[in-house]
């Protein structure tokens, strides 16, 4: 790595002049950290902070740790009962009980048990006499650092809904109608745009377009534009969709077209944001063939500004405001990040030493804001709004892909960043010291991550789509251990093998719970799984 400035900069993620952090997994699944030297001697695991020297071994904090095996037990429970007595034993008759404890909620993670076969059962803890336990269930705890598979599975008929939409390429939550219910707008792999009721999955409307005559056609670029949702106080909600030759606006409650805008090239991504500070949103749309940048009035479809881009863009534009400046940031595939204003002109730019592979993401460390962007071999940090390179975390023999996500997982006021990699890893990066807190395998089908506290421990967990017959996997925000797996019935498609990835979204539900929503692995439609009360929180971005 090299600087683009003459003087060495103070660095956030790692000291570029000394070392860059590498995270890896050995063949046996053990997690370890190394420092790749580019000058100077750095001890493994040392945190490299501005004006700091490597700490002694006794003070070193590991980048990631080997996780002990654990068992997550979940049960249906009884209405009105929130406290249960949970028992685990080595035999089905429960003559050799190894765990006996009263627990809150309807799930519990049991740790520090040796590998082996166990049986578990529960009973309402409030009962003083005539305790009736559930039927014993068997679970096997292996040597691997994960939750035992037999106890973490949510069945294919878990509480929720399904709708047969066909394969889902994109899905986004949207307030399409009055009443507070969060609905969902989806984009099918065949180019269809549809909206469903967020509480029931009932179809609200479906739109199909072809610029020539009526039959639907779709190409990989035609289904890359995620529908944009724009709110207007007078006219309600608009959904902006891409069609051949431009974009169109549909009314959120009916799907009826209100305007269309003709653009050069094919619309591949966009964002809705207030670019000029007047309190009203503008649309930014990026096209390919040719590569163009458009600013559009979302109420009329009139093009307000356009600029030619120098190359292809990685992911959608990212809107942000910093230092009194407003605009959007673009990750250009050929190693550049550009900040553009309301007129489309470049305000600032940065160059990195490799191709950009993700859209930028602005996140926070206390009062400090900075930008992260993925590359062919590293996660890069840049200052805002001047876009100066601060540092990088390198992923050995791997690359960052998909969409970056961030949330204040542990509620300490500083956001964490989650990235997925080409080799199917999901990693949680601390913005306090720039270290990888943990990472886990199994994200080969994931395009991004979502957040919810699924195990009720007060920390947001990281949820990604699973491969094969697995709809979703949730990893503990504390240590990366597996805390939930949602299964599918029937034959599923291994999407990671075919190159197709999926995304999931988490939204609050009326009554205090939440929904985990996304396309199913088999490509038959949209699925929603109900999350427990208190699981969905307002995450600091």
XYZ file of C-alpha atoms in Angstrom:
541
model
C 0.000 0.000 0.000
C 1.131 3.538 -0.675
C 0.007 7.016 0.329
C -1.370 9.588 -2.037
C -0.011 12.362 0.175
C 3.595 13.509 0.680
C 3.578 13.278 4.495
C 2.696 10.111 6.437
C -0.888 10.258 7.735
C -2.241 9.243 11.097
C -4.034 5.999 10.558
C -7.192 4.486 11.946
C -7.470 0.859 10.911
C -3.790 0.068 10.786
C -0.449 1.765 10.390
C 0.159 1.644 6.673
C 3.874 2.321 7.071
C 4.247 -0.642 9.405
C 1.733 -3.381 8.823
C -1.711 -4.305 7.592
C -3.984 -6.598 9.508
C -4.699 -10.021 8.015
C -7.446 -12.364 9.121
C -7.533 -16.012 8.123
C -8.792 -19.449 9.036
C -6.559 -22.481 9.097
C -7.635 -25.849 7.768
C -8.982 -27.020 11.128
C -11.218 -23.985 11.587
C -9.008 -22.264 14.166
C -9.021 -18.494 13.969
C -5.777 -16.606 14.203
C -4.364 -13.158 13.462
C -1.126 -12.202 11.803
C 0.643 -9.025 10.883
C 1.992 -8.706 7.373
C 5.173 -6.661 7.552
C 6.045 -3.914 5.150
C 8.691 -2.368 7.329
C 9.422 -2.476 11.055
C 8.777 -5.295 13.495
C 5.210 -5.755 14.685
C 4.056 -8.395 17.154
C 1.050 -10.506 16.167
C -2.241 -9.169 17.529
C -0.879 -5.717 18.428
C -3.302 -2.855 17.869
C -1.773 -0.086 15.810
C -3.367 3.254 16.676
C -2.405 6.842 15.896
C 0.800 7.768 17.776
C 0.748 4.386 19.513
C 3.401 1.723 19.771
C 2.704 -2.027 19.719
C 1.473 -3.141 23.134
C 3.263 -5.842 25.125
C 2.083 -9.414 24.855
C 0.197 -9.285 28.179
C -1.963 -6.414 26.911
C -2.596 -7.729 23.444
C -6.184 -8.211 22.369
C -6.602 -10.970 19.781
C -8.198 -10.030 16.520
C -10.426 -13.099 16.685
C -10.640 -16.097 18.967
C -11.473 -19.757 18.724
C -15.053 -20.139 19.941
C -16.063 -22.937 22.324
C -18.880 -25.285 21.303
C -22.331 -24.349 22.545
C -25.954 -25.474 22.259
C -28.886 -23.177 21.500
C -32.171 -24.666 22.697
C -35.443 -23.160 21.437
C -39.004 -24.184 22.270
C -42.578 -23.092 21.496
C -43.538 -22.318 25.085
C -46.977 -21.433 26.439
C -48.972 -18.182 26.080
C -48.237 -15.771 28.903
C -45.278 -17.784 30.237
C -41.836 -16.190 29.896
C -39.818 -18.078 32.551
C -38.935 -21.744 32.103
C -36.862 -24.433 33.751
C -34.380 -25.918 31.279
C -32.614 -29.238 31.819
C -29.972 -31.080 29.815
C -28.868 -34.622 30.518
C -26.674 -37.253 28.951
C -29.519 -39.807 28.972
C -33.132 -39.739 27.839
C -34.430 -40.591 31.351
C -32.606 -37.574 32.814
C -30.792 -39.570 35.451
C -27.516 -37.781 34.640
C -28.492 -34.086 34.523
C -25.659 -31.771 33.480
C -27.622 -28.491 33.265
C -30.639 -27.398 35.349
C -31.536 -23.705 35.435
C -34.448 -21.262 35.264
C -34.182 -19.087 32.149
C -36.057 -16.140 30.655
C -37.672 -16.312 27.225
C -38.047 -19.302 24.920
C -34.440 -19.987 24.024
C -31.116 -20.298 25.786
C -27.483 -20.876 24.802
C -25.792 -23.523 26.958
C -21.996 -23.254 26.943
C -18.972 -25.037 28.402
C -20.271 -28.581 27.941
C -17.948 -31.275 26.596
C -18.730 -32.696 23.148
C -21.220 -35.558 23.122
C -24.891 -36.505 22.841
C -27.431 -34.733 25.074
C -31.161 -34.556 25.710
C -33.050 -31.402 26.728
C -36.498 -30.578 28.075
C -38.324 -27.553 29.492
C -41.196 -26.808 31.876
C -42.836 -23.567 33.050
C -40.687 -22.342 35.949
C -43.652 -20.839 37.817
C -45.143 -24.227 38.638
C -44.343 -25.238 42.218
C -45.844 -28.725 42.038
C -46.642 -31.275 39.340
C -44.032 -29.959 36.958
C -44.696 -31.294 33.471
C -41.687 -31.267 31.184
C -41.756 -31.331 27.408
C -40.783 -34.501 25.585
C -36.986 -35.033 25.585
C -35.239 -33.847 22.442
C -31.836 -35.118 21.384
C -28.959 -32.896 20.316
C -25.315 -33.626 19.514
C -22.536 -31.244 20.483
C -19.425 -31.725 18.363
C -15.877 -30.430 18.611
C -16.398 -27.559 16.172
C -16.832 -24.015 17.373
C -20.504 -23.612 16.583
C -23.947 -24.181 18.007
C -25.069 -27.784 17.690
C -27.139 -28.087 14.536
C -29.837 -30.270 16.026
C -31.033 -27.564 18.392
C -30.687 -24.348 16.417
C -32.991 -25.191 13.518
C -36.169 -23.227 12.955
C -38.413 -25.438 10.782
C -39.669 -24.608 7.313
C -43.110 -23.850 8.795
C -41.793 -21.370 11.363
C -44.233 -18.547 12.093
C -44.396 -16.126 9.181
C -45.676 -16.020 5.625
C -44.718 -16.904 2.066
C -45.732 -15.588 -1.334
C -44.977 -17.273 -4.671
C -43.315 -14.455 -6.569
C -40.633 -16.481 -8.320
C -36.944 -15.873 -7.693
C -36.303 -12.609 -5.841
C -33.305 -10.522 -6.911
C -33.853 -7.560 -4.534
C -36.195 -6.745 -1.663
C -36.634 -3.524 0.310
C -38.946 -2.424 3.147
C -41.242 0.506 2.364
C -44.058 2.499 3.976
C -46.369 2.264 0.970
C -49.669 2.972 2.768
C -50.920 4.827 5.844
C -51.260 2.843 9.060
C -47.707 2.095 10.167
C -47.377 -1.341 8.518
C -44.027 -1.821 6.784
C -44.645 -3.391 3.374
C -42.053 -4.854 1.014
C -41.123 -4.000 -2.552
C -39.352 -6.744 -4.470
C -37.586 -7.156 -7.769
C -37.900 -10.534 -9.482
C -35.093 -12.222 -11.377
C -37.264 -11.835 -14.487
C -37.473 -8.061 -14.039
C -40.938 -7.871 -12.448
C -41.492 -5.377 -9.634
C -44.008 -6.329 -6.960
C -45.293 -5.122 -3.591
C -46.659 -7.282 -0.764
C -48.400 -6.550 2.515
C -45.779 -6.673 5.278
C -48.065 -8.302 7.840
C -49.532 -11.083 5.703
C -47.582 -11.384 2.445
C -50.722 -10.694 0.402
C -49.872 -9.233 -2.994
C -50.613 -5.520 -3.391
C -49.572 -5.104 -7.029
C -47.189 -6.340 -9.734
C -45.700 -4.363 -12.633
C -44.128 -5.664 -15.842
C -42.584 -3.540 -18.559
C -41.066 -3.893 -21.996
C -40.067 -0.837 -24.002
C -41.074 -2.453 -27.293
C -44.387 -4.173 -26.811
C -45.526 -5.825 -23.604
C -43.873 -9.197 -23.072
C -41.345 -9.218 -20.281
C -37.664 -9.445 -21.091
C -34.845 -9.257 -18.619
C -31.079 -9.282 -18.588
C -28.557 -9.315 -15.733
C -28.327 -5.512 -15.850
C -32.108 -5.143 -16.035
C -32.537 -6.766 -12.626
C -29.653 -5.042 -10.863
C -31.519 -1.789 -10.116
C -33.039 -2.011 -6.644
C -36.416 -0.185 -6.586
C -36.173 3.182 -4.805
C -38.859 4.413 -2.414
C -39.544 8.166 -2.294
C -42.031 9.807 0.087
C -44.044 12.882 -0.862
C -46.316 14.595 1.720
C -49.008 15.402 -0.852
C -48.963 12.475 -3.271
C -47.905 9.627 -0.984
C -45.106 7.181 -1.744
C -43.448 6.625 -5.112
C -41.548 3.497 -6.146
C -38.881 4.195 -8.776
C -38.117 1.244 -11.062
C -35.748 0.735 -13.989
C -37.052 -0.201 -17.414
C -35.441 -0.410 -20.793
C -34.596 3.149 -21.817
C -34.847 4.812 -18.408
C -36.748 4.824 -15.119
C -40.414 5.106 -14.148
C -42.312 6.157 -11.039
C -45.147 4.018 -9.653
C -47.605 4.962 -6.929
C -46.748 2.924 -3.851
C -50.287 1.861 -2.962
C -51.470 0.808 -6.444
C -48.415 0.406 -8.694
C -49.894 2.838 -11.230
C -47.322 4.693 -13.328
C -47.121 8.473 -12.796
C -44.119 9.483 -14.925
C -41.190 8.128 -16.901
C -37.739 9.540 -17.685
C -35.670 8.559 -20.725
C -31.955 8.068 -20.023
C -28.933 7.037 -22.039
C -27.825 3.505 -21.208
C -29.345 1.049 -18.738
C -30.149 2.176 -15.200
C -28.186 -0.109 -12.842
C -28.363 1.643 -9.451
C -29.638 4.711 -7.681
C -30.465 6.474 -4.430
C -32.991 9.034 -3.179
C -31.518 11.870 -1.091
C -31.725 15.601 -0.371
C -28.689 16.758 -2.324
C -29.129 20.544 -2.021
C -30.481 20.942 1.524
C -33.936 22.245 0.536
C -35.753 19.511 2.473
C -36.838 17.678 -0.683
C -35.366 14.507 -2.125
C -33.710 14.160 -5.500
C -33.053 10.948 -7.407
C -29.553 9.932 -8.401
C -29.444 7.268 -11.118
C -26.319 5.616 -12.561
C -26.377 3.937 -15.970
C -24.118 1.654 -17.963
C -23.561 1.622 -21.724
C -22.769 4.542 -21.547
C -21.733 5.185 -17.948
C -23.689 8.264 -16.862
C -24.669 10.060 -13.646
C -28.174 11.611 -13.514
C -29.972 13.816 -10.974
C -33.762 13.622 -11.441
C -36.755 15.411 -9.864
C -38.728 12.545 -8.249
C -42.107 14.329 -8.567
C -41.922 15.064 -12.293
C -39.190 12.867 -13.750
C -37.345 15.892 -15.152
C -33.570 15.423 -15.480
C -31.916 18.251 -13.500
C -28.267 17.354 -14.136
C -26.203 14.748 -15.959
C -22.507 13.941 -16.120
C -20.497 11.321 -17.970
C -18.612 8.899 -15.716
C -15.102 7.671 -16.429
C -15.931 3.998 -15.788
C -18.218 1.459 -14.144
C -19.543 1.907 -10.613
C -19.346 -0.783 -7.903
C -22.722 -0.884 -6.171
C -25.233 1.939 -5.751
C -24.432 5.584 -4.908
C -24.222 6.355 -1.183
C -25.792 9.614 0.035
C -24.238 11.525 2.928
C -23.621 14.950 4.423
C -20.382 15.967 6.137
C -18.458 19.166 6.739
C -21.294 21.282 5.352
C -21.206 19.408 2.056
C -23.978 17.244 0.608
C -23.960 14.733 -2.183
C -23.356 11.108 -3.029
C -20.256 8.941 -3.050
C -19.515 6.472 -5.840
C -17.155 3.515 -5.666
C -15.562 3.341 -9.107
C -14.415 -0.156 -9.983
C -10.996 0.948 -11.240
C -9.656 2.006 -7.837
C -11.351 5.348 -7.171
C -13.944 6.814 -4.827
C -15.743 9.985 -5.985
C -17.834 12.493 -4.019
C -20.295 14.288 -6.331
C -22.608 17.203 -5.550
C -26.148 18.072 -6.638
C -24.907 19.115 -10.092
C -23.067 15.820 -10.607
C -19.638 17.456 -10.512
C -16.781 15.799 -8.593
C -16.195 17.557 -5.240
C -13.470 15.221 -3.948
C -11.939 11.894 -4.916
C -9.562 9.266 -3.590
C -7.465 6.555 -5.199
C -6.729 3.172 -3.674
C -4.232 0.574 -4.815
C -6.746 -1.985 -6.094
C -10.155 -2.345 -7.729
C -13.162 -1.239 -5.688
C -15.667 -4.076 -5.157
C -18.421 -2.558 -2.961
C -20.372 0.637 -2.607
C -18.994 3.045 0.019
C -20.477 3.148 3.525
C -20.237 6.053 5.976
C -20.239 5.014 9.623
C -19.374 6.446 13.022
C -16.936 6.006 15.865
C -18.425 8.154 18.613
C -18.472 11.701 17.187
C -16.065 10.803 14.388
C -17.371 9.821 10.936
C -15.397 7.946 8.314
C -16.000 5.964 5.167
C -15.384 2.289 4.422
C -15.190 0.646 1.008
C -14.343 -2.895 -0.058
C -11.603 -3.863 -2.475
C -10.045 -6.890 -4.155
C -8.025 -7.742 -1.056
C -8.941 -5.313 1.723
C -11.480 -3.207 3.563
C -10.380 0.432 3.238
C -11.079 3.400 5.525
C -11.217 7.006 4.258
C -11.826 10.349 5.927
C -14.933 12.413 5.107
C -15.596 14.647 3.354
C -12.028 15.054 1.980
C -11.604 11.326 1.145
C -8.075 10.748 2.408
C -6.995 7.110 2.822
C -6.709 6.234 6.536
C -5.834 2.549 6.417
C -6.970 -0.947 5.493
C -7.653 -4.426 6.837
C -6.461 -7.063 4.412
C -8.220 -10.367 3.812
C -5.567 -12.898 2.833
C -6.372 -14.689 -0.455
C -9.867 -13.200 -0.352
C -11.815 -10.116 -1.421
C -14.677 -8.058 -0.014
C -17.891 -8.279 -2.017
C -21.606 -7.517 -1.855
C -22.808 -4.650 0.338
C -21.199 -3.425 3.561
C -23.437 -3.019 6.610
C -22.968 -1.304 9.956
C -24.715 -1.034 13.315
C -23.811 -0.287 16.920
C -23.952 -3.956 17.823
C -23.097 -3.671 21.530
C -24.579 -0.226 22.222
C -21.287 1.468 23.140
C -21.796 4.436 20.816
C -19.424 3.211 18.088
C -20.695 1.306 15.079
C -19.291 -2.008 13.909
C -18.908 -2.900 10.221
C -19.934 -6.249 8.751
C -18.424 -7.416 5.476
C -18.886 -10.591 3.456
C -16.112 -12.031 1.324
C -15.777 -13.945 -1.904
C -14.754 -17.093 -0.006
C -17.983 -17.059 2.004
C -16.872 -15.445 5.257
C -18.763 -12.886 7.319
C -16.617 -10.644 9.536
C -17.401 -8.091 12.269
C -14.942 -5.181 12.338
C -14.598 -2.878 15.346
C -14.394 0.829 14.557
C -12.798 1.504 17.957
C -9.472 -0.099 17.076
C -9.868 -1.393 13.530
C -9.601 -5.064 14.484
C -11.694 -7.987 13.292
C -13.622 -9.029 16.391
C -14.662 -12.331 14.840
C -15.487 -13.946 11.557
C -17.346 -17.078 10.565
C -17.750 -19.342 7.566
C -21.057 -20.108 5.835
C -21.830 -16.826 4.039
C -21.261 -18.118 0.519
C -24.813 -17.189 -0.528
C -24.809 -13.804 1.226
C -24.775 -10.464 -0.564
C -25.043 -8.500 2.687
C -25.920 -8.750 6.388
C -28.828 -7.642 8.588
C -29.095 -7.161 12.367
C -31.432 -8.339 15.153
C -31.033 -9.602 18.720
C -32.356 -13.109 18.066
C -31.029 -14.713 21.271
C -32.168 -11.970 23.645
C -28.754 -11.170 25.167
C -28.957 -7.420 24.545
C -26.468 -7.462 21.657
C -27.430 -7.271 17.991
C -26.640 -10.469 16.099
C -25.498 -10.649 12.464
C -27.899 -12.389 10.053
C -26.947 -13.573 6.573
C -28.629 -15.794 3.969
C -27.589 -19.443 4.131
C -26.692 -21.815 1.304
C -28.393 -25.038 0.261
C -31.571 -25.632 2.269
C -30.814 -22.887 4.780
C -32.849 -19.696 4.552
C -30.817 -17.745 7.120
C -27.946 -17.971 9.610
C -27.527 -15.713 12.646
C -24.152 -15.256 14.349
C -23.772 -13.852 17.851
C -22.740 -10.206 17.834
C -20.626 -10.964 20.917
C -18.395 -13.764 19.663
C -19.572 -14.981 16.234
C -21.026 -18.276 17.484
C -24.034 -19.585 15.566
C -27.248 -18.692 17.412
C -29.948 -19.402 14.807
C -30.447 -21.313 11.588
C -33.717 -21.151 9.627
C -34.268 -24.172 7.407
C -36.183 -24.760 4.185
C -38.194 -27.803 3.177
C -37.990 -29.518 -0.187
C -35.227 -29.205 -2.744
C -33.206 -26.022 -2.619
C -30.646 -24.530 -4.968
C -27.078 -24.087 -3.774
C -26.876 -20.481 -4.867
C -23.316 -19.927 -3.705
C -22.137 -22.552 -6.179
C -24.019 -20.888 -9.029
C -22.803 -17.388 -8.246
C -26.249 -16.070 -7.264
C -26.331 -14.372 -3.863
C -29.248 -13.254 -1.716
C -30.020 -10.476 0.749
C -32.252 -10.389 3.811
C -33.893 -7.408 5.494
C -35.046 -7.012 9.099
C -37.937 -4.690 9.925
C -40.029 -3.999 13.044
C -43.506 -5.488 13.262
C -46.608 -4.168 14.970
C -46.703 -5.491 18.526
C -42.966 -5.160 19.208
C -41.525 -8.061 17.247
C -39.909 -8.094 13.840
C -39.747 -9.732 10.419
C -36.812 -11.377 8.685
C -37.633 -11.214 4.977
C -35.932 -12.369 1.782
C -36.108 -14.641 -1.218
C -36.040 -18.361 -0.411
C -33.043 -20.503 -1.475
C -35.061 -22.476 -4.047
C -36.051 -19.308 -5.902
C -39.804 -19.906 -5.561
C -40.759 -16.714 -3.766
C -40.521 -14.318 -0.851
C -40.434 -15.613 2.713
C -40.899 -13.826 6.054
C -39.962 -15.319 9.448
C -41.300 -13.736 12.619
C -38.646 -12.613 15.103
C -39.297 -12.452 18.870
C -40.320 -9.286 20.690
C -37.441 -6.994 21.502
C -35.184 -8.447 18.811
C -35.383 -5.490 16.425
C -33.772 -2.323 17.742
C -32.890 1.043 16.333
C -29.326 0.443 15.200
C -26.842 3.317 15.091
C -25.541 3.518 11.536
